[in-house]
Amino acid sequence: MRDLRGAIGRAVLTTALGFGALAFLAGAGQAQSFDRMVVFGDSLSDNGNLWIATGGAAALPRPTLSNGPVWAEYLAGPLNRFFPVGPINNAANVDFAFGGARSDAAVASPPGLPTQIGAYALRGGRFGASNLASVWAGANDIFQALPAAGVNPATAQAVMTGVAQTAAANVTTAAGQVAAMGARSILVLNLPDIGAAPAFNTGPAATLASYSATTFNAALASDLAGLAAARPTTNVISVDIAGLFNAAIANPGAFGFSNVTQACVAVASCAAATTAQQNAFLFWDGVHPTTAGHALIAATVREYLMAPISAASVAAVSETALTTRRSDATRAFDRLREHASAPDKTEYFVNPYGDVGRAKGGSQRFGQEWKLGGVQFGMTRALTTEMLFGLVGSVSYGSVDGRDGSRVSFDMANFAVDMLGSWKRGGFFVNGGVGASVASVIDWKRKTVGPLENSADSTAWSASALAEAGYEMRMGAATLTPSARLGWLHASSASFTETGVIAPIGFSGRSIDALMGGVELRAGVDLANEAGRKITAYALLGYEDFLSYSGGAVKGRLANNTALPFSTSIGDLRGEGVIAGLGLGGQFGAAKLTADYRASFGKGNNARHRASVGVRVAF
């Protein structure tokens, strides 16, 4: 992005992400990885080609047109340059971008996009299946046309419309050439608001410069959509740099900048400062960002590349719906056990409860933590001396926070109903229940770059069918009850699309089906048993796990983007594991008070803690 006639000064962008040699897509639910990067473009991507071509340090103080490395270096690690001229090493990263390059071949030097790509092919350059290409140009076409266009304000916009649209078409053609050479994944970056750069933001050309960049970006989006349609197997990833810079300029402090309007080299104290101090400026010179700006660019590009992996966080929605349904259903069974009235008597209850826990991440899944509270209410009625019926509702609200690499958080409001039945003869009993829940996913947030985050709302629903059988053995004031449980669980999350500046994702719906099984041993004791007053306590120990689990892959695509849809496999959710619990109940006339606590400890250091208190009254 450099005008060789001197109309546009030098500038730079840097990052400090340190991903190494493109090993930057490793993590939960890995959907794609890249082992090599090939770069085409102008000074925003040039890692030293113009510097070498113009005599090195004798002409320019640094290899890059910045106070540090450019975004591609910090994304991919070291990149071989255009020089020395010779055969391409197709196993190494390569950067053919030149400062001052145009999107066309109108001038021989510096080489424009078509010349860069042609030279790469002529020197034996190839693209492997796991290579990533990038194309970023168009600014120099605009810079060089602005002075002449601005002479006649009546025709200036019309002239710059043609320039911008032609440059966008050239960039798209270049991306198509790279695709034709075998590149399967191609980054195409749009332009920041040129009118907001220090070279223009206080001058008369600011409005026309902004208009030109906006026109270029609109044309590029349209042209890339056509390219993606023509090449349905090529992953053309559009990166919104305009949105990033607009956000940073609007809220500089949140991005770590103190100055977003002046060029560092134009302020003596900044020009003479250390790199760290210079990075408080967004712009290095009139049109180029500092190394800190490049860091933002690299982080932004990474968000687009990482979308298939970041998307794995959405599995938490369907999984939270599933585990909440399990908890609601098993908690409803506890209400059956508390019924003590004779036939034709109905007991009504209210039980506030809390539920906190964590699920650790793994090789194909992120971790999460949750905190929720709710209230369970309903009735149980003894139909006969052996038959019991129950109807239970519950309302809960809680928060879920991603862990182990997930940057997602959301709230969930859950509404559930369970219908229960119990048969008991002697000490033997069988309990069964069916239930369903609907949930609102509220305030979904996924952090991206700096203070930016994408947001959404959504819904989920779940269903269950559980049965348990056991035998109650009375031994004086003590009771020992072994039991076994089998249940089917289902949960489905709805599709939704994020809104946000950086790499918003449109998620497809996801469903989970699971068969759970468990065993439990409960020991109870009567602490007091006299007319009008009875106090009991119990302790339990059990184990529960999924006997089968089928959770679909996370599917989606970058919203409003030419990138291909993706499907990311998710590891199975772990079961409850070892369960321990305590409870206390006191009956006083027609009223009964209860309190209980459960803790479960599953594989991978998973843990869950649930507690409730309740009151029930018989009529």
PDB file of N, CA and C in Angstrom, residues 167-226:
ATOM      1  N   ALA A 167     -10.811  -2.248  -9.279  1.00  0.00           N
ATOM      2  CA  ALA A 167      -9.828  -2.848  -8.371  1.00  0.00           C
ATOM      3  C   ALA A 167     -10.410  -4.074  -7.672  1.00  0.00           C
ATOM      4  N   ALA A 168     -11.674  -3.993  -7.270  1.00  0.00           N
ATOM      5  CA  ALA A 168     -12.317  -5.146  -6.629  1.00  0.00           C
ATOM      6  C   ALA A 168     -12.402  -6.320  -7.587  1.00  0.00           C
ATOM      7  N   ALA A 169     -12.717  -6.028  -8.841  1.00  0.00           N
ATOM      8  CA  ALA A 169     -12.781  -7.103  -9.840  1.00  0.00           C
ATOM      9  C   ALA A 169     -11.399  -7.721 -10.048  1.00  0.00           C
ATOM     10  N   ASN A 170     -10.352  -6.894 -10.033  1.00  0.00           N
ATOM     11  CA  ASN A 170      -8.996  -7.409 -10.197  1.00  0.00           C
ATOM     12  C   ASN A 170      -8.604  -8.327  -9.036  1.00  0.00           C
ATOM     13  N   VAL A 171      -8.941  -7.909  -7.820  1.00  0.00           N
ATOM     14  CA  VAL A 171      -8.628  -8.745  -6.657  1.00  0.00           C
ATOM     15  C   VAL A 171      -9.357 -10.083  -6.754  1.00  0.00           C
ATOM     16  N   THR A 172     -10.609 -10.038  -7.179  1.00  0.00           N
ATOM     17  CA  THR A 172     -11.376 -11.282  -7.336  1.00  0.00           C
ATOM     18  C   THR A 172     -10.769 -12.162  -8.413  1.00  0.00           C
ATOM     19  N   THR A 173     -10.351 -11.538  -9.521  1.00  0.00           N
ATOM     20  CA  THR A 173      -9.695 -12.306 -10.586  1.00  0.00           C
ATOM     21  C   THR A 173      -8.426 -12.966 -10.063  1.00  0.00           C
ATOM     22  N   ALA A 174      -7.666 -12.229  -9.255  1.00  0.00           N
ATOM     23  CA  ALA A 174      -6.438 -12.792  -8.679  1.00  0.00           C
ATOM     24  C   ALA A 174      -6.759 -13.985  -7.795  1.00  0.00           C
ATOM     25  N   ALA A 175      -7.794 -13.870  -6.986  1.00  0.00           N
ATOM     26  CA  ALA A 175      -8.197 -15.000  -6.150  1.00  0.00           C
ATOM     27  C   ALA A 175      -8.606 -16.181  -7.013  1.00  0.00           C
ATOM     28  N   GLY A 176      -9.270 -15.895  -8.132  1.00  0.00           N
ATOM     29  CA  GLY A 176      -9.641 -16.967  -9.049  1.00  0.00           C
ATOM     30  C   GLY A 176      -8.435 -17.632  -9.685  1.00  0.00           C
ATOM     31  N   GLN A 177      -7.405 -16.845  -9.987  1.00  0.00           N
ATOM     32  CA  GLN A 177      -6.178 -17.421 -10.547  1.00  0.00           C
ATOM     33  C   GLN A 177      -5.510 -18.353  -9.543  1.00  0.00           C
ATOM     34  N   VAL A 178      -5.469 -17.914  -8.299  1.00  0.00           N
ATOM     35  CA  VAL A 178      -4.875 -18.743  -7.252  1.00  0.00           C
ATOM     36  C   VAL A 178      -5.677 -20.033  -7.074  1.00  0.00           C
ATOM     37  N   ALA A 179      -7.003 -19.924  -7.157  1.00  0.00           N
ATOM     38  CA  ALA A 179      -7.845 -21.125  -7.057  1.00  0.00           C
ATOM     39  C   ALA A 179      -7.588 -22.064  -8.223  1.00  0.00           C
ATOM     40  N   ALA A 180      -7.425 -21.502  -9.407  1.00  0.00           N
ATOM     41  CA  ALA A 180      -7.173 -22.330 -10.595  1.00  0.00           C
ATOM     42  C   ALA A 180      -5.842 -23.055 -10.492  1.00  0.00           C
ATOM     43  N   MET A 181      -4.907 -22.511  -9.720  1.00  0.00           N
ATOM     44  CA  MET A 181      -3.609 -23.156  -9.526  1.00  0.00           C
ATOM     45  C   MET A 181      -3.654 -24.241  -8.459  1.00  0.00           C
ATOM     46  N   GLY A 182      -4.797 -24.399  -7.824  1.00  0.00           N
ATOM     47  CA  GLY A 182      -4.942 -25.502  -6.869  1.00  0.00           C
ATOM     48  C   GLY A 182      -5.161 -25.095  -5.429  1.00  0.00           C
ATOM     49  N   ALA A 183      -5.183 -23.782  -5.124  1.00  0.00           N
ATOM     50  CA  ALA A 183      -5.414 -23.358  -3.747  1.00  0.00           C
ATOM     51  C   ALA A 183      -6.845 -23.691  -3.344  1.00  0.00           C
ATOM     52  N   ARG A 184      -6.991 -24.402  -2.234  1.00  0.00           N
ATOM     53  CA  ARG A 184      -8.320 -24.793  -1.767  1.00  0.00           C
ATOM     54  C   ARG A 184      -8.892 -23.822  -0.743  1.00  0.00           C
ATOM     55  N   SER A 185      -8.011 -23.078  -0.061  1.00  0.00           N
ATOM     56  CA  SER A 185      -8.454 -22.107   0.935  1.00  0.00           C
ATOM     57  C   SER A 185      -7.763 -20.782   0.647  1.00  0.00           C
ATOM     58  N   ILE A 186      -8.576 -19.729   0.464  1.00  0.00           N
ATOM     59  CA  ILE A 186      -8.034 -18.429   0.061  1.00  0.00           C
ATOM     60  C   ILE A 186      -8.639 -17.349   0.947  1.00  0.00           C
ATOM     61  N   LEU A 187      -7.780 -16.598   1.615  1.00  0.00           N
ATOM     62  CA  LEU A 187      -8.204 -15.422   2.372  1.00  0.00           C
ATOM     63  C   LEU A 187      -8.248 -14.222   1.441  1.00  0.00           C
ATOM     64  N   VAL A 188      -9.327 -13.465   1.491  1.00  0.00           N
ATOM     65  CA  VAL A 188      -9.406 -12.198   0.766  1.00  0.00           C
ATOM     66  C   VAL A 188      -9.849 -11.134   1.765  1.00  0.00           C
ATOM     67  N   LEU A 189      -9.005 -10.143   1.989  1.00  0.00           N
ATOM     68  CA  LEU A 189      -9.267  -9.115   2.985  1.00  0.00           C
ATOM     69  C   LEU A 189      -9.780  -7.847   2.307  1.00  0.00           C
ATOM     70  N   ASN A 190     -10.780  -7.207   2.908  1.00  0.00           N
ATOM     71  CA  ASN A 190     -11.247  -5.940   2.348  1.00  0.00           C
ATOM     72  C   ASN A 190     -10.444  -4.778   2.917  1.00  0.00           C
ATOM     73  N   LEU A 191     -10.804  -3.555   2.546  1.00  0.00           N
ATOM     74  CA  LEU A 191     -10.012  -2.385   2.913  1.00  0.00           C
ATOM     75  C   LEU A 191     -10.616  -1.654   4.109  1.00  0.00           C
ATOM     76  N   PRO A 192      -9.757  -1.151   4.998  1.00  0.00           N
ATOM     77  CA  PRO A 192     -10.268  -0.278   6.062  1.00  0.00           C
ATOM     78  C   PRO A 192     -10.726   1.048   5.472  1.00  0.00           C
ATOM     79  N   ASP A 193     -11.409   1.838   6.280  1.00  0.00           N
ATOM     80  CA  ASP A 193     -11.872   3.159   5.850  1.00  0.00           C
ATOM     81  C   ASP A 193     -10.659   4.056   5.596  1.00  0.00           C
ATOM     82  N   ILE A 194     -10.336   4.262   4.318  1.00  0.00           N
ATOM     83  CA  ILE A 194      -9.150   5.046   3.975  1.00  0.00           C
ATOM     84  C   ILE A 194      -9.291   6.489   4.444  1.00  0.00           C
ATOM     85  N   GLY A 195     -10.510   7.006   4.427  1.00  0.00           N
ATOM     86  CA  GLY A 195     -10.719   8.392   4.840  1.00  0.00           C
ATOM     87  C   GLY A 195     -10.445   8.629   6.301  1.00  0.00           C
ATOM     88  N   ALA A 196     -10.414   7.566   7.105  1.00  0.00           N
ATOM     89  CA  ALA A 196     -10.127   7.705   8.538  1.00  0.00           C
ATOM     90  C   ALA A 196      -8.640   7.645   8.837  1.00  0.00           C
ATOM     91  N   ALA A 197      -7.810   7.341   7.836  1.00  0.00           N
ATOM     92  CA  ALA A 197      -6.364   7.285   8.025  1.00  0.00           C
ATOM     93  C   ALA A 197      -5.803   8.694   8.158  1.00  0.00           C
ATOM     94  N   PRO A 198      -4.679   8.851   8.873  1.00  0.00           N
ATOM     95  CA  PRO A 198      -4.116  10.192   9.092  1.00  0.00           C
ATOM     96  C   PRO A 198      -3.812  10.971   7.817  1.00  0.00           C
ATOM     97  N   ALA A 199      -3.518  10.285   6.720  1.00  0.00           N
ATOM     98  CA  ALA A 199      -3.221  10.986   5.471  1.00  0.00           C
ATOM     99  C   ALA A 199      -4.435  11.715   4.924  1.00  0.00           C
ATOM    100  N   PHE A 200      -5.626  11.344   5.386  1.00  0.00           N
ATOM    101  CA  PHE A 200      -6.849  11.923   4.820  1.00  0.00           C
ATOM    102  C   PHE A 200      -7.801  12.509   5.855  1.00  0.00           C
ATOM    103  N   ASN A 201      -7.738  12.066   7.117  1.00  0.00           N
ATOM    104  CA  ASN A 201      -8.844  12.334   8.034  1.00  0.00           C
ATOM    105  C   ASN A 201      -9.032  13.805   8.399  1.00  0.00           C
ATOM    106  N   THR A 202      -8.041  14.660   8.129  1.00  0.00           N
ATOM    107  CA  THR A 202      -8.220  16.087   8.399  1.00  0.00           C
ATOM    108  C   THR A 202      -8.239  16.914   7.116  1.00  0.00           C
ATOM    109  N   GLY A 203      -8.234  16.258   5.959  1.00  0.00           N
ATOM    110  CA  GLY A 203      -8.153  16.965   4.696  1.00  0.00           C
ATOM    111  C   GLY A 203      -9.442  16.906   3.898  1.00  0.00           C
ATOM    112  N   PRO A 204      -9.488  17.602   2.791  1.00  0.00           N
ATOM    113  CA  PRO A 204     -10.698  17.669   1.968  1.00  0.00           C
ATOM    114  C   PRO A 204     -11.022  16.369   1.242  1.00  0.00           C
ATOM    115  N   ALA A 205     -10.039  15.462   1.119  1.00  0.00           N
ATOM    116  CA  ALA A 205     -10.262  14.216   0.390  1.00  0.00           C
ATOM    117  C   ALA A 205     -10.826  13.102   1.261  1.00  0.00           C
ATOM    118  N   ALA A 206     -11.071  13.376   2.557  1.00  0.00           N
ATOM    119  CA  ALA A 206     -11.500  12.323   3.476  1.00  0.00           C
ATOM    120  C   ALA A 206     -12.785  11.654   3.027  1.00  0.00           C
ATOM    121  N   THR A 207     -13.775  12.464   2.651  1.00  0.00           N
ATOM    122  CA  THR A 207     -15.076  11.902   2.265  1.00  0.00           C
ATOM    123  C   THR A 207     -14.943  11.049   1.019  1.00  0.00           C
ATOM    124  N   LEU A 208     -14.204  11.537   0.024  1.00  0.00           N
ATOM    125  CA  LEU A 208     -14.044  10.774  -1.210  1.00  0.00           C
ATOM    126  C   LEU A 208     -13.237   9.497  -0.961  1.00  0.00           C
ATOM    127  N   ALA A 209     -12.234   9.583  -0.097  1.00  0.00           N
ATOM    128  CA  ALA A 209     -11.439   8.389   0.226  1.00  0.00           C
ATOM    129  C   ALA A 209     -12.297   7.342   0.921  1.00  0.00           C
ATOM    130  N   SER A 210     -13.136   7.778   1.857  1.00  0.00           N
ATOM    131  CA  SER A 210     -14.030   6.841   2.547  1.00  0.00           C
ATOM    132  C   SER A 210     -15.016   6.219   1.567  1.00  0.00           C
ATOM    133  N   TYR A 211     -15.559   7.066   0.695  1.00  0.00           N
ATOM    134  CA  TYR A 211     -16.506   6.563  -0.308  1.00  0.00           C
ATOM    135  C   TYR A 211     -15.841   5.503  -1.188  1.00  0.00           C
ATOM    136  N   SER A 212     -14.609   5.748  -1.569  1.00  0.00           N
ATOM    137  CA  SER A 212     -13.902   4.811  -2.459  1.00  0.00           C
ATOM    138  C   SER A 212     -13.695   3.461  -1.789  1.00  0.00           C
ATOM    139  N   ALA A 213     -13.297   3.474  -0.497  1.00  0.00           N
ATOM    140  CA  ALA A 213     -13.103   2.214   0.220  1.00  0.00           C
ATOM    141  C   ALA A 213     -14.426   1.471   0.391  1.00  0.00           C
ATOM    142  N   THR A 214     -15.481   2.206   0.736  1.00  0.00           N
ATOM    143  CA  THR A 214     -16.792   1.573   0.900  1.00  0.00           C
ATOM    144  C   THR A 214     -17.266   0.957  -0.415  1.00  0.00           C
ATOM    145  N   THR A 215     -17.064   1.687  -1.511  1.00  0.00           N
ATOM    146  CA  THR A 215     -17.468   1.173  -2.827  1.00  0.00           C
ATOM    147  C   THR A 215     -16.654  -0.067  -3.187  1.00  0.00           C
ATOM    148  N   PHE A 216     -15.358  -0.006  -2.940  1.00  0.00           N
ATOM    149  CA  PHE A 216     -14.504  -1.174  -3.192  1.00  0.00           C
ATOM    150  C   PHE A 216     -15.005  -2.386  -2.413  1.00  0.00           C
ATOM    151  N   ASN A 217     -15.296  -2.196  -1.136  1.00  0.00           N
ATOM    152  CA  ASN A 217     -15.702  -3.326  -0.288  1.00  0.00           C
ATOM    153  C   ASN A 217     -17.028  -3.922  -0.737  1.00  0.00           C
ATOM    154  N   ALA A 218     -17.950  -3.077  -1.135  1.00  0.00           N
ATOM    155  CA  ALA A 218     -19.243  -3.585  -1.613  1.00  0.00           C
ATOM    156  C   ALA A 218     -19.067  -4.384  -2.902  1.00  0.00           C
ATOM    157  N   ALA A 219     -18.249  -3.847  -3.806  1.00  0.00           N
ATOM    158  CA  ALA A 219     -18.009  -4.551  -5.067  1.00  0.00           C
ATOM    159  C   ALA A 219     -17.256  -5.853  -4.834  1.00  0.00           C
ATOM    160  N   LEU A 220     -16.287  -5.819  -3.915  1.00  0.00           N
ATOM    161  CA  LEU A 220     -15.518  -7.030  -3.629  1.00  0.00           C
ATOM    162  C   LEU A 220     -16.428  -8.123  -3.074  1.00  0.00           C
ATOM    163  N   ALA A 221     -17.321  -7.769  -2.160  1.00  0.00           N
ATOM    164  CA  ALA A 221     -18.234  -8.761  -1.586  1.00  0.00           C
ATOM    165  C   ALA A 221     -19.088  -9.393  -2.676  1.00  0.00           C
ATOM    166  N   SER A 222     -19.585  -8.568  -3.595  1.00  0.00           N
ATOM    167  CA  SER A 222     -20.415  -9.091  -4.680  1.00  0.00           C
ATOM    168  C   SER A 222     -19.608  -9.975  -5.626  1.00  0.00           C
ATOM    169  N   ASP A 223     -18.416  -9.516  -5.978  1.00  0.00           N
ATOM    170  CA  ASP A 223     -17.586 -10.279  -6.910  1.00  0.00           C
ATOM    171  C   ASP A 223     -17.134 -11.608  -6.301  1.00  0.00           C
ATOM    172  N   LEU A 224     -16.784 -11.588  -5.023  1.00  0.00           N
ATOM    173  CA  LEU A 224     -16.357 -12.833  -4.381  1.00  0.00           C
ATOM    174  C   LEU A 224     -17.501 -13.834  -4.278  1.00  0.00           C
ATOM    175  N   ALA A 225     -18.719 -13.334  -4.112  1.00  0.00           N
ATOM    176  CA  ALA A 225     -19.868 -14.238  -4.103  1.00  0.00           C
ATOM    177  C   ALA A 225     -19.984 -14.961  -5.432  1.00  0.00           C
ATOM    178  N   GLY A 226     -19.726 -14.245  -6.522  1.00  0.00           N
ATOM    179  CA  GLY A 226     -19.730 -14.878  -7.836  1.00  0.00           C
ATOM    180  C   GLY A 226     -18.620 -15.896  -7.990  1.00  0.00           C
TER     181      GLY A 226
END
